[in-house]
GROMACS .gro file of C-alpha atoms in nm:
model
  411
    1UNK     CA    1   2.408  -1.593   1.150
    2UNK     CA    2   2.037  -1.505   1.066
    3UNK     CA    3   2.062  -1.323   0.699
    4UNK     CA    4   1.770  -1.001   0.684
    5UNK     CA    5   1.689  -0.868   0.341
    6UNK     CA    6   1.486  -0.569   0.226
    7UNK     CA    7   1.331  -0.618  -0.115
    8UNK     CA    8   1.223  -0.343  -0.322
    9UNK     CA    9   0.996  -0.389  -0.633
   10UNK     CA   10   0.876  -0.102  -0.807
   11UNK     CA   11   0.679  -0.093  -1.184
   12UNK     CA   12   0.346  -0.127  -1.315
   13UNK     CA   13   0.073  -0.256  -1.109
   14UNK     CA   14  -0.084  -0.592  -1.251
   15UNK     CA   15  -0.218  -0.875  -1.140
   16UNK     CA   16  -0.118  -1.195  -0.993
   17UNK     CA   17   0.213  -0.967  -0.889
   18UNK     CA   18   0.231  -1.062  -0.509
   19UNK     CA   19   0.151  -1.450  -0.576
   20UNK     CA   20   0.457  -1.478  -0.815
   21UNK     CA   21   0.672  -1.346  -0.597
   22UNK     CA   22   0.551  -1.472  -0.245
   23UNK     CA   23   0.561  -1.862  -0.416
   24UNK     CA   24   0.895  -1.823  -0.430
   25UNK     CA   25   0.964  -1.705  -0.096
   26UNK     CA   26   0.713  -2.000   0.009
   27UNK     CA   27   0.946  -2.219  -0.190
   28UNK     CA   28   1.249  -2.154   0.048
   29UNK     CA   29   1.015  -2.115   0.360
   30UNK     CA   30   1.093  -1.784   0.411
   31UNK     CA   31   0.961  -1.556   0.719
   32UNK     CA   32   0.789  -1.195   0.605
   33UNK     CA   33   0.943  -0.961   0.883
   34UNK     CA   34   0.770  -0.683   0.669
   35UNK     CA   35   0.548  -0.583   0.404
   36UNK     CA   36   0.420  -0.221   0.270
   37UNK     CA   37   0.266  -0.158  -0.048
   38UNK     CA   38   0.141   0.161  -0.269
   39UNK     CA   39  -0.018   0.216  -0.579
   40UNK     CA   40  -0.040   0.566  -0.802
   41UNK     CA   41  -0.157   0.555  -1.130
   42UNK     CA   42  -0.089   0.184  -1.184
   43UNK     CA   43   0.261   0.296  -1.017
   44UNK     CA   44   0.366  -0.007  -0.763
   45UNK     CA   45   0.606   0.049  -0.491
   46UNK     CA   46   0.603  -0.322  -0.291
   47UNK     CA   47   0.847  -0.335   0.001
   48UNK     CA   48   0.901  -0.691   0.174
   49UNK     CA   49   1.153  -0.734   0.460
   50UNK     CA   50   1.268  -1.140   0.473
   51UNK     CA   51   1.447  -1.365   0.663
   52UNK     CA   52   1.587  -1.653   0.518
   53UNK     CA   53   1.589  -1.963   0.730
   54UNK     CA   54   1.926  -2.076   0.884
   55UNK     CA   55   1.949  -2.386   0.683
   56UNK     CA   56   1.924  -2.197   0.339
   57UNK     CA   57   2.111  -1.946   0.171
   58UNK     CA   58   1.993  -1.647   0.038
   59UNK     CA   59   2.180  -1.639  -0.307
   60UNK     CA   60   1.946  -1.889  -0.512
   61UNK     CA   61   1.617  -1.680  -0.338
   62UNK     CA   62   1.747  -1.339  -0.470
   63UNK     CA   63   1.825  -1.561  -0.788
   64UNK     CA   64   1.444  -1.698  -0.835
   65UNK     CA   65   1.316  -1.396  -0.722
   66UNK     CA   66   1.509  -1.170  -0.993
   67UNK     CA   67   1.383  -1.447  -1.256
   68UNK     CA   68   0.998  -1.440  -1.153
   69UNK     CA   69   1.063  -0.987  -1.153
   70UNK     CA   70   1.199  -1.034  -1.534
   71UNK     CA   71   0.888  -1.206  -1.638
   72UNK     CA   72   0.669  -1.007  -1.467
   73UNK     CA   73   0.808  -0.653  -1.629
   74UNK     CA   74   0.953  -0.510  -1.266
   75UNK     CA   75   1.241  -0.390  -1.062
   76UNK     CA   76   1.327  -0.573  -0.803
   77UNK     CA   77   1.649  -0.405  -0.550
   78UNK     CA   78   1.791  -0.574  -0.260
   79UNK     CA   79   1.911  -0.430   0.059
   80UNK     CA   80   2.070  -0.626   0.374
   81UNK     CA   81   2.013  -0.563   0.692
   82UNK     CA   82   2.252  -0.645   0.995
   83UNK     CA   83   2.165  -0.723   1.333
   84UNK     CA   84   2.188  -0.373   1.496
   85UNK     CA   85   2.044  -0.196   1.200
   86UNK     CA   86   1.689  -0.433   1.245
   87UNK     CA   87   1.699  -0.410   1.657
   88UNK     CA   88   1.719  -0.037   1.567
   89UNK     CA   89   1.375  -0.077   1.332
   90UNK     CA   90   1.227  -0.319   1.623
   91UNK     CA   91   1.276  -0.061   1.868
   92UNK     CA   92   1.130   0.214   1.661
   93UNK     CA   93   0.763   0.041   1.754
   94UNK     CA   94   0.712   0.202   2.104
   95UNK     CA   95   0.767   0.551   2.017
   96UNK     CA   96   0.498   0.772   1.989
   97UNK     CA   97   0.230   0.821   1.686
   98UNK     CA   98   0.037   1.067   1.557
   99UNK     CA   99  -0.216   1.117   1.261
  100UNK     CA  100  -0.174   1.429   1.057
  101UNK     CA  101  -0.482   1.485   0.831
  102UNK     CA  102  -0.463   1.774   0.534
  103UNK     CA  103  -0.771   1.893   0.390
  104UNK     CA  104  -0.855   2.137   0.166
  105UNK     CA  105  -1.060   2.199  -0.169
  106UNK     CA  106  -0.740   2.096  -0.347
  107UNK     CA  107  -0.383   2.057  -0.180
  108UNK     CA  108  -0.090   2.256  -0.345
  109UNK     CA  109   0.255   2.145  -0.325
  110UNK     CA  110   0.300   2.449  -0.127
  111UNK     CA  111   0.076   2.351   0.129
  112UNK     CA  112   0.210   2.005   0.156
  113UNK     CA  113   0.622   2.173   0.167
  114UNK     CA  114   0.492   2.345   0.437
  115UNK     CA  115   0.342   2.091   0.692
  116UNK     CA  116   0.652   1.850   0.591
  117UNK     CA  117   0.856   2.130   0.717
  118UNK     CA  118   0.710   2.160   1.056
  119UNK     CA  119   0.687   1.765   1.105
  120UNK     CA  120   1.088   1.751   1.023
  121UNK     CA  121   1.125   2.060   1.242
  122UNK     CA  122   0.974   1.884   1.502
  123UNK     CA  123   1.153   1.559   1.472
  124UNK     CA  124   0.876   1.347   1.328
  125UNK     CA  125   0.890   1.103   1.065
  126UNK     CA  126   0.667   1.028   0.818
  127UNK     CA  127   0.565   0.659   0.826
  128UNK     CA  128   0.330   0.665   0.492
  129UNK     CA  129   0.070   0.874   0.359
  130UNK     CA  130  -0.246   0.771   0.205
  131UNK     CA  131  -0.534   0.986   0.002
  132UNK     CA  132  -0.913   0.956   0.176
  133UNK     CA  133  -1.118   1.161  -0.114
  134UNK     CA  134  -1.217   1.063  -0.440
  135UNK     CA  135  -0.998   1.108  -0.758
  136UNK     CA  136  -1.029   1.423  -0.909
  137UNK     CA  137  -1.173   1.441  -1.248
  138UNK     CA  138  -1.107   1.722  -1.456
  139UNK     CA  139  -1.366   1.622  -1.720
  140UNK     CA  140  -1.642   1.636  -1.510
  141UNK     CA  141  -1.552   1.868  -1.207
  142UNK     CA  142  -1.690   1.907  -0.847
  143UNK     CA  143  -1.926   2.167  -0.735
  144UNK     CA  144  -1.765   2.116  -0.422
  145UNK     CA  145  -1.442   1.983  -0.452
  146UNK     CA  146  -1.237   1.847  -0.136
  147UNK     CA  147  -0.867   1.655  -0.138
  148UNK     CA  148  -0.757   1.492   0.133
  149UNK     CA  149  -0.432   1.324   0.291
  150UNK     CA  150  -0.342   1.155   0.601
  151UNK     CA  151  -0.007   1.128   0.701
  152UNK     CA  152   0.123   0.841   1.005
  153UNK     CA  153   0.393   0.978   1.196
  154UNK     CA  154   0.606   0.871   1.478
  155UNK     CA  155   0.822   1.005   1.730
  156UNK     CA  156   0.749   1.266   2.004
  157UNK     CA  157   0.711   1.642   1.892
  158UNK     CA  158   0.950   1.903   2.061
  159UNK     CA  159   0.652   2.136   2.103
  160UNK     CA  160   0.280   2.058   2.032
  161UNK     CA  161   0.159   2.351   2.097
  162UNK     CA  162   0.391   2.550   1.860
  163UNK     CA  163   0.301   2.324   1.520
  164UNK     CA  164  -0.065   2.414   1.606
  165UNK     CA  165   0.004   2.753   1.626
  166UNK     CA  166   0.231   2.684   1.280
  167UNK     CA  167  -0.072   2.494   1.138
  168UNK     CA  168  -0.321   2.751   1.234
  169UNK     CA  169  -0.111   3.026   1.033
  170UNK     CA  170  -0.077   2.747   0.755
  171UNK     CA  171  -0.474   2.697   0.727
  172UNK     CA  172  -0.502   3.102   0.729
  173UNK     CA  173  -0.280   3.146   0.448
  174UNK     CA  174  -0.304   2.834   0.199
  175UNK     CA  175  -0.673   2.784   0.251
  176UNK     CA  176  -0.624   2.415   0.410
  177UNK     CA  177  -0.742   2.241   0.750
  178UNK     CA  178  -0.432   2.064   0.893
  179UNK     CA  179  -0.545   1.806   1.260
  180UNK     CA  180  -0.289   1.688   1.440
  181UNK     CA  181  -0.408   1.380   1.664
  182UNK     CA  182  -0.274   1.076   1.885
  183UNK     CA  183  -0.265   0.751   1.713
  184UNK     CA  184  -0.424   0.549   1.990
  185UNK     CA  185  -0.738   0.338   2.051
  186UNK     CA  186  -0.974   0.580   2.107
  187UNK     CA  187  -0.963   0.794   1.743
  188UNK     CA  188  -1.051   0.449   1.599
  189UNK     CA  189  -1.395   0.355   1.869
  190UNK     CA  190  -1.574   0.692   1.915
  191UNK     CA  191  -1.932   0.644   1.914
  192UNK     CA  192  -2.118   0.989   1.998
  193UNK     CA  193  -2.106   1.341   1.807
  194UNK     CA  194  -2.229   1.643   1.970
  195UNK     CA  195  -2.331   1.977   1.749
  196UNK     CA  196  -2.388   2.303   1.834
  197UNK     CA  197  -2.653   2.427   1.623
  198UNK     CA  198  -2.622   2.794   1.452
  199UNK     CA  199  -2.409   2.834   1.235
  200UNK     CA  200  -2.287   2.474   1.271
  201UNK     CA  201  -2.534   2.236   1.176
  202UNK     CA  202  -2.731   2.502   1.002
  203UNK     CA  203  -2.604   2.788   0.792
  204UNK     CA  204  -2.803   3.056   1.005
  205UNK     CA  205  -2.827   3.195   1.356
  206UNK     CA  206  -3.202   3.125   1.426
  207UNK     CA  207  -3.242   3.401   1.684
  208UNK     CA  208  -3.127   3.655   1.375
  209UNK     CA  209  -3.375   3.537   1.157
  210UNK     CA  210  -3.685   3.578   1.424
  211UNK     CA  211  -3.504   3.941   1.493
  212UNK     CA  212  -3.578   4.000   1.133
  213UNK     CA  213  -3.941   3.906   1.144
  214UNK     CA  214  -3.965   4.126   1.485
  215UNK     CA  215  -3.850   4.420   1.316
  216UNK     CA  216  -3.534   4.423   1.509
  217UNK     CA  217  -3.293   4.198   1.290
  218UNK     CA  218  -2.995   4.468   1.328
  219UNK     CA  219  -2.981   4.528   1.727
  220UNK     CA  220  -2.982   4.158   1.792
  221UNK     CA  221  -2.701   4.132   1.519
  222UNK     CA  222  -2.493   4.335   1.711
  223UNK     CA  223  -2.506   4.154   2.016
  224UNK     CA  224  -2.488   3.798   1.869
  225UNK     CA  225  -2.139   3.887   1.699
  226UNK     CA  226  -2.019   4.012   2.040
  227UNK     CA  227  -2.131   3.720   2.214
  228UNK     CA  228  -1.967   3.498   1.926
  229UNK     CA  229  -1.640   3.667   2.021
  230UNK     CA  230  -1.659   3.564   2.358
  231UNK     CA  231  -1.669   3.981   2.434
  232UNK     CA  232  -2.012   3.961   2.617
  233UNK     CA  233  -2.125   3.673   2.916
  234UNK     CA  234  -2.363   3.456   2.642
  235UNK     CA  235  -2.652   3.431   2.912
  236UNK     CA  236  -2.633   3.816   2.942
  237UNK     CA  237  -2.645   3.843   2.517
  238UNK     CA  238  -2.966   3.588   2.488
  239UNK     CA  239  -3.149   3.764   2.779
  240UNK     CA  240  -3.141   4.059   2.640
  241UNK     CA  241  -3.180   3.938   2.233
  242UNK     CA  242  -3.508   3.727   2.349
  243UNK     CA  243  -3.610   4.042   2.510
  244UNK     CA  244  -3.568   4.208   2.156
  245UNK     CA  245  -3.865   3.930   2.029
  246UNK     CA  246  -4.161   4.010   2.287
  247UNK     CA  247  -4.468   4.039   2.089
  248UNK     CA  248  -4.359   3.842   1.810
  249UNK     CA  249  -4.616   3.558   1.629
  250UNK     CA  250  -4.527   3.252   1.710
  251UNK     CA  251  -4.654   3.135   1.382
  252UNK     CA  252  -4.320   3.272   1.312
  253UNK     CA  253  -4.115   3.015   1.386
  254UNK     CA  254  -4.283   2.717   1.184
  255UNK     CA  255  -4.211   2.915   0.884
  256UNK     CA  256  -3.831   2.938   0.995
  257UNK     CA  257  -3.805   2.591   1.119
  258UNK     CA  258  -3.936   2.443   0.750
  259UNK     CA  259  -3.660   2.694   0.563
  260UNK     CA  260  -3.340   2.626   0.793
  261UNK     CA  261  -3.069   2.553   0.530
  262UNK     CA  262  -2.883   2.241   0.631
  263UNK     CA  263  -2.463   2.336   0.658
  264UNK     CA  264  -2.264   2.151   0.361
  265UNK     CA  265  -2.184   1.804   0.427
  266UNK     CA  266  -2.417   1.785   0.705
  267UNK     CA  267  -2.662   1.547   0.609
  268UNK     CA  268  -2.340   1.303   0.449
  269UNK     CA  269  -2.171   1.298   0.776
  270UNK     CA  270  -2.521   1.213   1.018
  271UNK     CA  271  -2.583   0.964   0.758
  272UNK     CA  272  -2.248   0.789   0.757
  273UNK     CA  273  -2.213   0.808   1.157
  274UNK     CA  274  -2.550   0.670   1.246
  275UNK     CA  275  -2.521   0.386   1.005
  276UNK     CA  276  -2.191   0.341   1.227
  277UNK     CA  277  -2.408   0.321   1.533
  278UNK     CA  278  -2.306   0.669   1.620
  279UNK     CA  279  -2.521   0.872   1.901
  280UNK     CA  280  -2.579   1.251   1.766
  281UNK     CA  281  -2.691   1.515   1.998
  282UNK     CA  282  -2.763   1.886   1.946
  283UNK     CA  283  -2.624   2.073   2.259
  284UNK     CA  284  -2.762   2.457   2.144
  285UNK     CA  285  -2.752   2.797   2.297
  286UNK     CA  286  -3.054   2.823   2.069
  287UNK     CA  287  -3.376   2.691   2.054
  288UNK     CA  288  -3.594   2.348   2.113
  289UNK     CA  289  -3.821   2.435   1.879
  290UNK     CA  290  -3.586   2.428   1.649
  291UNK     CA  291  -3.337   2.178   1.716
  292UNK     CA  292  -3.667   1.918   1.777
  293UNK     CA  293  -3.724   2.009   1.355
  294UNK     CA  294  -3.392   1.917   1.301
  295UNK     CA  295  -3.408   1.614   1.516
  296UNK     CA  296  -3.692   1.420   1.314
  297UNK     CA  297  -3.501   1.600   0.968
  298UNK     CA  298  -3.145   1.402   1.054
  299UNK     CA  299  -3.240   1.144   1.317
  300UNK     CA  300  -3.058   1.326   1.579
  301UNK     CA  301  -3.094   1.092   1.953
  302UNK     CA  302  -3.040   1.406   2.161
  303UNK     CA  303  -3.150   1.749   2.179
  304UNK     CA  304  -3.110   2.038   2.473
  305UNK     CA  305  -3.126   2.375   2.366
  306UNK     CA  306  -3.321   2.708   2.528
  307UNK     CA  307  -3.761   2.682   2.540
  308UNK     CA  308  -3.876   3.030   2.405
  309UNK     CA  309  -4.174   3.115   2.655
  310UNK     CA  310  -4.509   3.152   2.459
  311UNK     CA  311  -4.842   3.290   2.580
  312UNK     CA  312  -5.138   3.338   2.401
  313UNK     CA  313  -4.936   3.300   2.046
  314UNK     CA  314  -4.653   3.557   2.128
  315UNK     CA  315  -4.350   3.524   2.235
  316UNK     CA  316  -4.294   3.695   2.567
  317UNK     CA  317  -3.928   3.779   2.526
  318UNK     CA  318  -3.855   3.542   2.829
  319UNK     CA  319  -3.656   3.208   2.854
  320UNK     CA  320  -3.808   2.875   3.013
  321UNK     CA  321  -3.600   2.758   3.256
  322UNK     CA  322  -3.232   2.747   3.289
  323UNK     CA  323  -3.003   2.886   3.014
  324UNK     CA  324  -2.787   2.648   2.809
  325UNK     CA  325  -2.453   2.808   2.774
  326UNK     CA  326  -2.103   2.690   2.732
  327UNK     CA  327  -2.061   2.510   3.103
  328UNK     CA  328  -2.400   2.356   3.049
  329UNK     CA  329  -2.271   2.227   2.670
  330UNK     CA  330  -2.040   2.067   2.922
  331UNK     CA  331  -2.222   1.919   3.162
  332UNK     CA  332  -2.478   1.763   2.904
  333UNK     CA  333  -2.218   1.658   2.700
  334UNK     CA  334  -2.060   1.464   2.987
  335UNK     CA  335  -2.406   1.352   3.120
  336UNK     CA  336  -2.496   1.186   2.785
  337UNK     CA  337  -2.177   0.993   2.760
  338UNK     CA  338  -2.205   0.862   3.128
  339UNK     CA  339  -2.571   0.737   2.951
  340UNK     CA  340  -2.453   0.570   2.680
  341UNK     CA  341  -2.133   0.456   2.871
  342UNK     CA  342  -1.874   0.587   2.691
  343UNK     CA  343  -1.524   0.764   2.746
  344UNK     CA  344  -1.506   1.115   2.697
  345UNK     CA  345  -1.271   1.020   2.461
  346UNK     CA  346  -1.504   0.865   2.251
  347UNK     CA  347  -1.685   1.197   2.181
  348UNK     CA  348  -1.659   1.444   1.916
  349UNK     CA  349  -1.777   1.784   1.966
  350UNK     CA  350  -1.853   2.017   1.698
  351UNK     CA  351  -1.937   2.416   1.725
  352UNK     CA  352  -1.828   2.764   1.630
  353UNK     CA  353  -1.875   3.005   1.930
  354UNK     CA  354  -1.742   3.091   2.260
  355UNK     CA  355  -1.957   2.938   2.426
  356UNK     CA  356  -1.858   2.536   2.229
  357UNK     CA  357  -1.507   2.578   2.374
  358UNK     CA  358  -1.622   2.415   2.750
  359UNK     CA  359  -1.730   2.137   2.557
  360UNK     CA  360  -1.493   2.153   2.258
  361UNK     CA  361  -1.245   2.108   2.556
  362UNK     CA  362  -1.393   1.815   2.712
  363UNK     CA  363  -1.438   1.549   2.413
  364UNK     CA  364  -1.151   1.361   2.273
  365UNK     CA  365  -1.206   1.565   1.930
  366UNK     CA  366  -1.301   1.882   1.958
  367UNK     CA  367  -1.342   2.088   1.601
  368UNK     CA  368  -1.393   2.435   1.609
  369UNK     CA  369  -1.621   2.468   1.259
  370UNK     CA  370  -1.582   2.807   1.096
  371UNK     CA  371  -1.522   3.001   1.411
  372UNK     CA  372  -1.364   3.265   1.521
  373UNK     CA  373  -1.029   3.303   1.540
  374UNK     CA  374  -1.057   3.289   1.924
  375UNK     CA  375  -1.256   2.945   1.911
  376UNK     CA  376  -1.008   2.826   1.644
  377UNK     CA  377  -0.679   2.886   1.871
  378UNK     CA  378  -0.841   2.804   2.172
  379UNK     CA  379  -0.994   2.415   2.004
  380UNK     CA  380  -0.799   2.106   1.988
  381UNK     CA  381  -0.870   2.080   1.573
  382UNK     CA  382  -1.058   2.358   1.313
  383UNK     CA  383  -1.222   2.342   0.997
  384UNK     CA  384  -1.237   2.662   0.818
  385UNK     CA  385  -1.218   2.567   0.474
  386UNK     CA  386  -1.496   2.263   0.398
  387UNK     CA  387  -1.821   2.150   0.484
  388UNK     CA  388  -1.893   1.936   0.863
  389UNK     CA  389  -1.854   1.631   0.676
  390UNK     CA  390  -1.483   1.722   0.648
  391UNK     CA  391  -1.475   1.580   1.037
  392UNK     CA  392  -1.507   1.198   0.880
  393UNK     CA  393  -1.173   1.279   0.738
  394UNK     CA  394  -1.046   1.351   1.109
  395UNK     CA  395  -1.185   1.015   1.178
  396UNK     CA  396  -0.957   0.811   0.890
  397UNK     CA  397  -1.331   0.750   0.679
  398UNK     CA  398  -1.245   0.743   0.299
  399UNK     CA  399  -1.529   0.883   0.062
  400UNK     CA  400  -1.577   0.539  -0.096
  401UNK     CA  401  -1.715   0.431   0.308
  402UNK     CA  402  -1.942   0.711   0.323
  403UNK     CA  403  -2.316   0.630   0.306
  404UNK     CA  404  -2.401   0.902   0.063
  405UNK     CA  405  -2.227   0.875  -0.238
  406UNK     CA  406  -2.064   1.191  -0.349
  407UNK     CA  407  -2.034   1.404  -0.712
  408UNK     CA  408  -1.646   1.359  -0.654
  409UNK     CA  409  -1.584   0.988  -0.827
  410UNK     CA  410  -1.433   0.675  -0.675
  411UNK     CA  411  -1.176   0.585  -0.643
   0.00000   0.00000   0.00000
């Protein structure tokens, strides 16, 4: 009868730990069925599920191994598992699984009680957990802190929508981003990133800031935040805020374009995903003029935004061309990945407005950055409560893999 064991070890971390024990196993020619490991604080918790050949017994193994754990300072506990108890386990492998990631700019207890509570709820089980940011130091503290867990899980939820509705009322109160995504090839091969522009990549809504210089900053406020909240048609709401410029020195917008403040995290995440042979593209409801600045700034590959009309070193309060609004975020979007031949699956999409949610809709990770509460319920994922380069934390990227090495320490 083939004999299964689980093996527990658990004590201090050290070196040379795995080799002891494994040369024994060796010694009996032992199959790993098994093997999970995690450290905290020079913590170890080592699992190892063995079979022991048919021609051996398992009684002088357990016997070695207990020997080799004395020496070496640990606990060693040992579990067997019958026949129907491991075809149970084997089975396990086809269900479904799913990547939970909780971010915040530290995670309470509270916070983690909570999303536990809607995974058991929803008949998930937690497979491990691992940390993606740097250790915290409370000697020498973050400007901008961030903590970060993943969490695998398996099994098939009884209602997806309802835990993002719970997580959305989780990330309003406790001040964390919780994304909820597939386990599956794509999440680990996407290769293009598509931002909006205002208020996404950069802190400011451009069109706001020429309204200031024109002398008409409040009346094109007014209609931006409508059009933000989806209440007014967004080609309607630029029409008439371009109108709102006529007249205006285009000498203007040089001196706009050099002050644009870059969104936090920005320049970390570009970095990091072009060194990953990323494609970015800017897909704006904005500007050119603008978005080409920010193009030779960040290395962006794509840009299609709006081409303020210019005569004679004024604007003219009129639009070249056609209007890039939400459907059109869409249909470049989808254009640029049948160019670089990709899956829409393989794109991230990045805004805060209305008009993101066509395309927000169409990648395989859509983020809703800072939006609205209408963008936020309506996207696939949100971040509300860190900087863009939070969205390498959707993607399973530690801080240690980033290109730009942050304040927050290693670890």
């Amino acid at each position: 009868m083939r004999e299964i064991i689980l093996i527990s070890i658990t004590g201090q971390d050290q070196p040379g730990l795995t080799q002891a024990l494994s040369t024994v196993l060796a010694r009996y020619k032992v199959n790993i069925l098994d093997i999970s490991q995690s450290v905290i604080h020079k913590s170890l918790s080592l699992g190892l599920m063995i079979e022991v050949p048919k021609e051996s017994e398992s009684s002088p193994i357990l016997k070695d191994l207990l020997y080799a754990a004395h020496n070496l300072g640990v606990s060693l506990t040992f579990t067997p598992i019958g026949p129907e108890q491991y075809e149970t386990w084997v089975q396990a492998q086809g269900k479904k699984r799913y990547i939970l990631t909780l971010l915040g700019r530290v995670i309470t207890a509270e916070a983690l009680a909570a999303v536990a509570t809607i995974v058991y709820d929803n008949a998930l089980n937690i497979d491990g957990m691992t940390r993606l940011t740097g250790r915290t130091s409370f000697a020498d503290p973050d400007d901008h802190p961030r903590a970060c867990i993943e969490l695998s899980l398996r099994g098939t939820p009884r209602d997806l929508s309802a835990m993002h509705a719970h997580f959305l009322d989780i990330s309003r109160t406790m001040g964390v981003d919780i994304a909820l995504q597939e386990d599956n090839i794509f999440r680990r091969n996407r290769r293009l990133i598509a931002f909006d522009m205002d208020s996404t990549l950069i802190q400011v809504e451009v069109i706001d800031e020429l309204a200031k210089a024109a002398g008409v900053g409040d009346q094109v406020v007014a209609i931006t935040e409508s059009a933000m909240r989806g209440e007014i048609d967004f080609k309607e709401s630029l029409t008439r805020r371009v109108a709102l410029l006529k007249g205006l020195d285009a000498t203007v917008l040089e001196d706009i374009a050099t002050r644009l403040p870059l969104t936090e995290g920005a320049d970390r995440l570009i970095s990091t995903l072009k060194q990953l042979g990323y494609k970015v593209a800017i897909l704006s409801g904005g500007f050119t003029y603008f978005g080409k600045h920010l193009q030779k700034r960040l290395g962006v590959d794509y840009v299609f935004a709006n081409d303020l009309e210019i005569r004679e070193g004024r604007l003219t309060g009129n639009i070249c061309g056609d209007i890039v609004d939400g459907p059109g975020k869409a249909r470049l979007l989808r254009e640029i990945a049948h160019k670089e031949r990709l899956d829409l699956n393989q794109v991230i999409a990045v805004g805060d407005g209305a008009n993101d949610l066509p395309m927000l809709d169409l990648a395989g990770l859509g983020i809703a950055f800072h939006a609205k509460p209408v963008v936020r319920k309506g996207a696939g994922q949100a971040i509300s409560n860190l900087g863009l380069d939070a969205v390498l934390y959707f993607m399973g990227i530690r801080d240690r893999e980033t290109v730009l090495t942050l304040h927050t320490p290693k670890g």
